[in-house]
Short mmCIF file of C-alpha atoms (C1' of nucleotides) in Angstrom, two decimals:
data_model
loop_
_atom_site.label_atom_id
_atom_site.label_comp_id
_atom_site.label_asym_id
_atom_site.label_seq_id
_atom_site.Cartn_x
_atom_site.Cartn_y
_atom_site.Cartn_z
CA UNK A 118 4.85 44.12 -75.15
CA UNK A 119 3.40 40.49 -75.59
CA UNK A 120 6.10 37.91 -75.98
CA UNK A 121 4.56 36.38 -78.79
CA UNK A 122 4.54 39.97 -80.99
CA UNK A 123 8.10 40.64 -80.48
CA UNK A 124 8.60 36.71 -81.51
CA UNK A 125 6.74 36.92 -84.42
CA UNK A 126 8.00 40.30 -85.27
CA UNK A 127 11.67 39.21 -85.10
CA UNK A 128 11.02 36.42 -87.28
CA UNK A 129 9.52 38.37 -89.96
CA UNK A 130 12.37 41.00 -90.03
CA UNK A 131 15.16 38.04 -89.98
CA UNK A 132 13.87 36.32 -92.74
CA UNK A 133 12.79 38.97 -94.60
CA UNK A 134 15.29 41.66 -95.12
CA UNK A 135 18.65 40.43 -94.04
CA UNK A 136 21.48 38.31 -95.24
CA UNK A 137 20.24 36.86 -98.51
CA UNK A 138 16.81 38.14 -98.14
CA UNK A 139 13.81 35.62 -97.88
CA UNK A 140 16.22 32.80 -99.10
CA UNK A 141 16.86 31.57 -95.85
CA UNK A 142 13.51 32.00 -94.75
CA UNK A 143 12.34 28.53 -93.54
CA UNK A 144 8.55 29.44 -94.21
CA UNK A 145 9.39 30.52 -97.53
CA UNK A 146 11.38 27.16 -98.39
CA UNK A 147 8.90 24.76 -97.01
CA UNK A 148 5.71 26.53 -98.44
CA UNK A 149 7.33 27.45 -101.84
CA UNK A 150 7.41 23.12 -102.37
CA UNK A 151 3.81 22.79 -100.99
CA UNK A 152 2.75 25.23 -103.49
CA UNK A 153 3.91 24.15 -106.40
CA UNK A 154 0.97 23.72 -108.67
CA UNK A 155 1.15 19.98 -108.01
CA UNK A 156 2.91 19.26 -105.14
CA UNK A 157 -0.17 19.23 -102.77
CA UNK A 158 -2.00 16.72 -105.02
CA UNK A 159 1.01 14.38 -105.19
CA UNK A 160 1.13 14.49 -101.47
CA UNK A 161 -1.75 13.85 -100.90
CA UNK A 162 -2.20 10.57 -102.86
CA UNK A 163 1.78 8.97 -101.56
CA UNK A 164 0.00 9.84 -98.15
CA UNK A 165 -2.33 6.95 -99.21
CA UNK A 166 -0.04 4.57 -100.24
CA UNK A 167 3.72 4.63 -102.64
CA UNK A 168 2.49 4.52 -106.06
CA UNK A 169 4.30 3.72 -109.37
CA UNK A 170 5.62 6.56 -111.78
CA UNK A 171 2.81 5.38 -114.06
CA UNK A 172 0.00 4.89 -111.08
CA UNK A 173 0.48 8.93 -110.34
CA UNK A 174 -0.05 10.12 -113.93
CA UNK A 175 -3.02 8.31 -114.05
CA UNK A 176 -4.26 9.59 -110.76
CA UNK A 177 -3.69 13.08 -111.90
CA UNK A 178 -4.64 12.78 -115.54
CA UNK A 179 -4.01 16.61 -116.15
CA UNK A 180 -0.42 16.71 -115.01
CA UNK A 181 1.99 16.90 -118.11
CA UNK A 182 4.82 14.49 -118.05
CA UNK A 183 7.21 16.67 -117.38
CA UNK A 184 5.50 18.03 -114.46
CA UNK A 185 5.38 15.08 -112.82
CA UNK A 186 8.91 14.02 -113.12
CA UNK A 187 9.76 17.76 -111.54
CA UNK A 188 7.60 17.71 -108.78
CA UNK A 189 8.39 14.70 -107.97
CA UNK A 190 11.89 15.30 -108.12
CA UNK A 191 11.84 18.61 -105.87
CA UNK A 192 9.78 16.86 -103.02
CA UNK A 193 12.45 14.15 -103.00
CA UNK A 194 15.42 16.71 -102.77
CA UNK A 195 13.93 18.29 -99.86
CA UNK A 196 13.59 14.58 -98.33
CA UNK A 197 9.95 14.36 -98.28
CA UNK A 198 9.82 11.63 -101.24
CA UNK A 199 11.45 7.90 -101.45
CA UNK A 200 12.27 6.89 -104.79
CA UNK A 201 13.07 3.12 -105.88
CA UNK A 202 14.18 1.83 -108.83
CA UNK A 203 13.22 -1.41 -109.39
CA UNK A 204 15.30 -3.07 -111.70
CA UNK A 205 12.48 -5.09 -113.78
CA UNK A 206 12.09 -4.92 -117.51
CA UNK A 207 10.63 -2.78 -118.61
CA UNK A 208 12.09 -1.24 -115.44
CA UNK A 209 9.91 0.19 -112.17
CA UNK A 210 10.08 3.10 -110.25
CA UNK A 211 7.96 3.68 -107.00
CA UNK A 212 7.35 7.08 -104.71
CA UNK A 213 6.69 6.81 -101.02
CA UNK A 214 6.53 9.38 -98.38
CA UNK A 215 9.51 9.66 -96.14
CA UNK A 216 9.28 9.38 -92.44
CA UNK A 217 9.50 13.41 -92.81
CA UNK A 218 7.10 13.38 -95.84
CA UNK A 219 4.51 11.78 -93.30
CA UNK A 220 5.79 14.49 -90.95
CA UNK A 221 5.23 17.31 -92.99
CA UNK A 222 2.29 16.40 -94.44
CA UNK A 223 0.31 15.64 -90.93
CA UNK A 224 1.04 19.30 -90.87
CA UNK A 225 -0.25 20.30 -93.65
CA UNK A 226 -3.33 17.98 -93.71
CA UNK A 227 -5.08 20.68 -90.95
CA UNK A 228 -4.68 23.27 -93.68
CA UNK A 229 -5.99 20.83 -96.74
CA UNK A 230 -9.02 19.58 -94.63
CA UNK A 231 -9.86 23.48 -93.92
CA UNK A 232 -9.52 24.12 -97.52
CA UNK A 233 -12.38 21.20 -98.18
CA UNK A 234 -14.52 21.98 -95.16
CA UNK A 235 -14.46 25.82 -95.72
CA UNK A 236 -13.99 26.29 -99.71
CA UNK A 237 -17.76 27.24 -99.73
CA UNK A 238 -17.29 30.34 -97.34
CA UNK A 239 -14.37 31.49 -99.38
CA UNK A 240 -16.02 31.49 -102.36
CA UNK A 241 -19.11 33.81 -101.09
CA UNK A 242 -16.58 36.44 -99.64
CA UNK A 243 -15.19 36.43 -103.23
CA UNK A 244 -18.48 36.81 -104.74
CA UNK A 245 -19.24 39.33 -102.35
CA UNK A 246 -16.18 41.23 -103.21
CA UNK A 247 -16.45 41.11 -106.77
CA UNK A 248 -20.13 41.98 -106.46
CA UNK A 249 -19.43 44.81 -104.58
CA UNK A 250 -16.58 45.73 -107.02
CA UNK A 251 -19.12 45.92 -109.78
CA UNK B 252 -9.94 -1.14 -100.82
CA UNK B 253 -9.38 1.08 -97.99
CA UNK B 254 -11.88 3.56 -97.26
CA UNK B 255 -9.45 6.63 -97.15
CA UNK B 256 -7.95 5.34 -100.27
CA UNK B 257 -10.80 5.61 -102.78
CA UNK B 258 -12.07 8.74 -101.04
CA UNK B 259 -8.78 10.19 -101.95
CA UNK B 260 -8.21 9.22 -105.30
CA UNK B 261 -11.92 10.42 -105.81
CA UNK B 262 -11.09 13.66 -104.66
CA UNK B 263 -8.01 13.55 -106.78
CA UNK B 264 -9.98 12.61 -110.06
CA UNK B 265 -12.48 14.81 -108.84
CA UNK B 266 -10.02 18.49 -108.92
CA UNK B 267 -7.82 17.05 -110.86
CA UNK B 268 -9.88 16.51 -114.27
CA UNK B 269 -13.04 17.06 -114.80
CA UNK B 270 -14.87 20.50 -114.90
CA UNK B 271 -13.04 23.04 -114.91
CA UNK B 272 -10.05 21.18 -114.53
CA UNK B 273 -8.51 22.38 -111.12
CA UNK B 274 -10.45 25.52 -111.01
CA UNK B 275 -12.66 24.16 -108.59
CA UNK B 276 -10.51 22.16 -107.06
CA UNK B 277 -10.84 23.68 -102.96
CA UNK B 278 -7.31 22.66 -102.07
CA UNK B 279 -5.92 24.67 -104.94
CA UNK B 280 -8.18 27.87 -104.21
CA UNK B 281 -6.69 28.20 -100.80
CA UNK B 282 -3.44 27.02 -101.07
CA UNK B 283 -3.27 29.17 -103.95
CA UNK B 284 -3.59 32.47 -101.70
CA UNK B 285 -1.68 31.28 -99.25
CA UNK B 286 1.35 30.15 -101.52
CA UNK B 287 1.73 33.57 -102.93
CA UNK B 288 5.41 34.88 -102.14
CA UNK B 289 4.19 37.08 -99.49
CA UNK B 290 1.00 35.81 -98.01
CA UNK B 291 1.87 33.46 -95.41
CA UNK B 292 3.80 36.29 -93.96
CA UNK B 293 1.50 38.97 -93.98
CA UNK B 294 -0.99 36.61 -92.47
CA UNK B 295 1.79 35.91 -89.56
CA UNK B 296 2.01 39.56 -89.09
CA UNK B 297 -1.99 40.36 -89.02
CA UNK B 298 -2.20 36.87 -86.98
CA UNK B 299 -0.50 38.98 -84.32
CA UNK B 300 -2.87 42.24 -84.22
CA UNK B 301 -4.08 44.42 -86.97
CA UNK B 302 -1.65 46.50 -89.08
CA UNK B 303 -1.49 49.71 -91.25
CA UNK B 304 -0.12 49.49 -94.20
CA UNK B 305 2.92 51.67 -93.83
CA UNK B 306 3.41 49.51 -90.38
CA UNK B 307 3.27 46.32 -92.85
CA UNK B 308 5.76 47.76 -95.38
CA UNK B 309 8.12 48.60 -92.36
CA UNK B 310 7.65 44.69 -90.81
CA UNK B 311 8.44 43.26 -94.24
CA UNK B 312 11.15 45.48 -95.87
CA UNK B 313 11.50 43.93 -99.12
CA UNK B 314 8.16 44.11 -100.41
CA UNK B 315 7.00 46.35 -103.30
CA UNK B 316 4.22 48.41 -102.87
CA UNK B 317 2.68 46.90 -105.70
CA UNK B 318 3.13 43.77 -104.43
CA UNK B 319 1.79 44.78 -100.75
CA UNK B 320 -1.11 46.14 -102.43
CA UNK B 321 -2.05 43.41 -104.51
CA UNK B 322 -1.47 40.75 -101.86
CA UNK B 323 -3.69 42.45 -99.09
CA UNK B 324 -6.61 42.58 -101.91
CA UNK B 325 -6.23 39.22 -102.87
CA UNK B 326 -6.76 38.20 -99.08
CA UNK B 327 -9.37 40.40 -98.61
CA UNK B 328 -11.22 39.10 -101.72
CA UNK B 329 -11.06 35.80 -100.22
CA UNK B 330 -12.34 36.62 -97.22
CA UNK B 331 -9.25 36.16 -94.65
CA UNK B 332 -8.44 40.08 -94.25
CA UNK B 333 -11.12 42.97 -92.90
CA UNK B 334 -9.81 46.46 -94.34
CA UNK B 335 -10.83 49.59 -92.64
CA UNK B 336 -10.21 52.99 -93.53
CA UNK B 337 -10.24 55.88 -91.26
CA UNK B 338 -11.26 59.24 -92.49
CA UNK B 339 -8.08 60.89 -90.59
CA UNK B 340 -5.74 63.72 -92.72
CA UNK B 341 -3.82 61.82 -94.08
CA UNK B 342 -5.84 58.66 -94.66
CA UNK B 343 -4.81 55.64 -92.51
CA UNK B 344 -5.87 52.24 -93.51
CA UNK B 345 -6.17 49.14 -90.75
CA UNK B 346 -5.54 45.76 -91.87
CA UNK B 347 -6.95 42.76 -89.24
CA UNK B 348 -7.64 39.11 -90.02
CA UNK B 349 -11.46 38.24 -90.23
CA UNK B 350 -12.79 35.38 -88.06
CA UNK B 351 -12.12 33.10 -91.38
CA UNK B 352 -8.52 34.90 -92.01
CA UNK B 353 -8.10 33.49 -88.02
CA UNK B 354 -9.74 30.22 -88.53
CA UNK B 355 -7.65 29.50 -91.34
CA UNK B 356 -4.22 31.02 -89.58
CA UNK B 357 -5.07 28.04 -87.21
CA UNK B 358 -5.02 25.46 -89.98
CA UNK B 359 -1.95 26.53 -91.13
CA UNK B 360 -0.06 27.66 -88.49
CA UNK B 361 1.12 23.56 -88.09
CA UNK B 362 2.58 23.97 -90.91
CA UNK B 363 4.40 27.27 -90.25
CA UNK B 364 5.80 25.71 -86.88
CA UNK B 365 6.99 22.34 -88.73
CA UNK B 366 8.59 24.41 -91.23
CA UNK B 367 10.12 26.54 -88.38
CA UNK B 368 11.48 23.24 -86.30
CA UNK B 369 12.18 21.00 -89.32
CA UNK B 370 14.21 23.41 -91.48
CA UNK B 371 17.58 21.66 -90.56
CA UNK B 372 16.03 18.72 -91.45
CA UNK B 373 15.05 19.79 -95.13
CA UNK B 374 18.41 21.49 -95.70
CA UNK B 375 20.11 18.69 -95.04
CA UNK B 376 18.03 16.60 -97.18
CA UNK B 377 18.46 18.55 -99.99
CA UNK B 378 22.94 19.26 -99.04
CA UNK B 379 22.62 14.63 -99.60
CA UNK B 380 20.83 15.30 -102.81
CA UNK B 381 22.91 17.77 -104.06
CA UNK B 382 25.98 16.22 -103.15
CA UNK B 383 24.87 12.55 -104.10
CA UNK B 384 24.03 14.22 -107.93
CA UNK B 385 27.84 15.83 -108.04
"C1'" DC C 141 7.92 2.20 -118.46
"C1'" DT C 142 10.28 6.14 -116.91
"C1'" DG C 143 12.21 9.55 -117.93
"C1'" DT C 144 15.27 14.04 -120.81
"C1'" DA C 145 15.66 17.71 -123.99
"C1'" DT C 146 13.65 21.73 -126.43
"C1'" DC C 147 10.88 25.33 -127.40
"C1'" DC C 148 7.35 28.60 -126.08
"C1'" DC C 149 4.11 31.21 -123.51
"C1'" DC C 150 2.03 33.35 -119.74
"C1'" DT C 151 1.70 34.98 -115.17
"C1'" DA C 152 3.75 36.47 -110.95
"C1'" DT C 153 6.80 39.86 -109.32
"C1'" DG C 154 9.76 43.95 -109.37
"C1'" DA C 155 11.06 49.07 -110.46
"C1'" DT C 156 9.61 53.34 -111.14
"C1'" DA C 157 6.73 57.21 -111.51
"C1'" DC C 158 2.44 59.46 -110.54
"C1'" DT C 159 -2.21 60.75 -107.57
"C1'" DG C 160 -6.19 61.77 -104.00
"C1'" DC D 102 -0.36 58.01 -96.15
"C1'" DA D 103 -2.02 54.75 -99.20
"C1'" DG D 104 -2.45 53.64 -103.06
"C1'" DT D 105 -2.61 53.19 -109.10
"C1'" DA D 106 -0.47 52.91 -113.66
"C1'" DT D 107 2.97 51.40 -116.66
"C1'" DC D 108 6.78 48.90 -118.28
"C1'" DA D 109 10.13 45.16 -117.86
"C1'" DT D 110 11.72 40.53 -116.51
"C1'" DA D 111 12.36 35.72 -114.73
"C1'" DG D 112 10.66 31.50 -114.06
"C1'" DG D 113 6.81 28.18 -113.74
"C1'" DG D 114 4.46 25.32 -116.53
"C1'" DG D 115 2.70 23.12 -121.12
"C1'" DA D 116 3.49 20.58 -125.73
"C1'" DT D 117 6.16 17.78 -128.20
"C1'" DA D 118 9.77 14.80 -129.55
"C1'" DC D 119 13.41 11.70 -128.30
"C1'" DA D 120 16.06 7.96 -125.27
"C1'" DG D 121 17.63 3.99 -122.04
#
DNA sequence: CTGTATCCCCTATGATACTG
DNA sequence: CAGTATCATAGGGGATACAG
């Protein structure tokens, strides 16, 4: 049997059945913060450059206060954020990537610039499929 | 202004408000499919070679039927996943990725690995931000 | 300016039972 | 074997109001 099968194989069956289930699964926890309904958009702009609490609602205008504060909040618990407080008045706060945040994301950038490059492709086979369906 | 930047934030503006709102937005209609609890690794699995579904339900124990089901449509509407069925007694159905389903895999496999190599990394991140909270 | 605190809804997922 | 149908539930996410 290939190598690679019986790799793969044993992954899958470690983190998903056993000893507190998919919990543990290291796919599961880094994905499940990409894939937050904001989390990829955020990333995307601290790539560019930190921005100010303030800078990112504007730069997502759809994103609901709350939201924001979350998201940004969960990517800096798992260590991909940097937040500092400047103490100004009315006070400051500004978001960079980490030196993991830059990490991750030069990961995940192959799968965003797919998404762009390909997005047209997708949506025929899901025409086609719901044509078909029909 | 930096090239990258305003291309960026135009994309950003672009998905992120207008239109549709994020509808169209290409980032979220992939990362959408591949975010869903169970996609990223039933697209590991099929990565490997193509799958029936029973063989699928064995590889990842602690998925519902239901779920199973629903999450091998949803990649098959998009385009990522060829299903075949054979006219055997009983029916047998063969799951395989599509030459999309593969190109994609390769986008996002980087991010699968990181996840697999830099899961210490996160955890720890997230043990400081726990503790420095309590 | 940068958040918290509530309330509410909707969708994703699970459990179970049934079918060609 | 490979699904579908139905019911139930938890949590993600939005709207709004309040606070340091």
């Amino acid at each position: 049997m290939d190598a690679r099968i019986a790799s793969t194989r044993q992954k899958i069956e470690i983190y998903g059945a056993d000893a507190g289930g998919l919990a543990n699964c290291p796919i599961r926890n880094v994905v499940d913060v990409i894939s937050g309904k904001w989390s990829s958009l955020l990333l995307m702009a601290l790539a560019e450059k930190p921005y100010r609490f303030g800078a990112l609602r504007r730069l997502v205008p759809d994103i609901s206060q709350r939201m924001l504060t979350q998201t940004l909040r969960d990517l800096q618990r798992d260590g991909y954020v940097h937040r500092e407080v400047f103490a100004t008045t009315p006070p400051s706060v500004e978001y960079s990537l980490t030196d993991m945040g830059r990490s991750m994301y030069g990961a995940m950038e192959h799968l965003l610039h797919w998404a762009e490059n390909n997005y047209p492709g997708v949506q025929a086979a899901r025409r086609d499929y719901d044509a078909a369906a029909a």
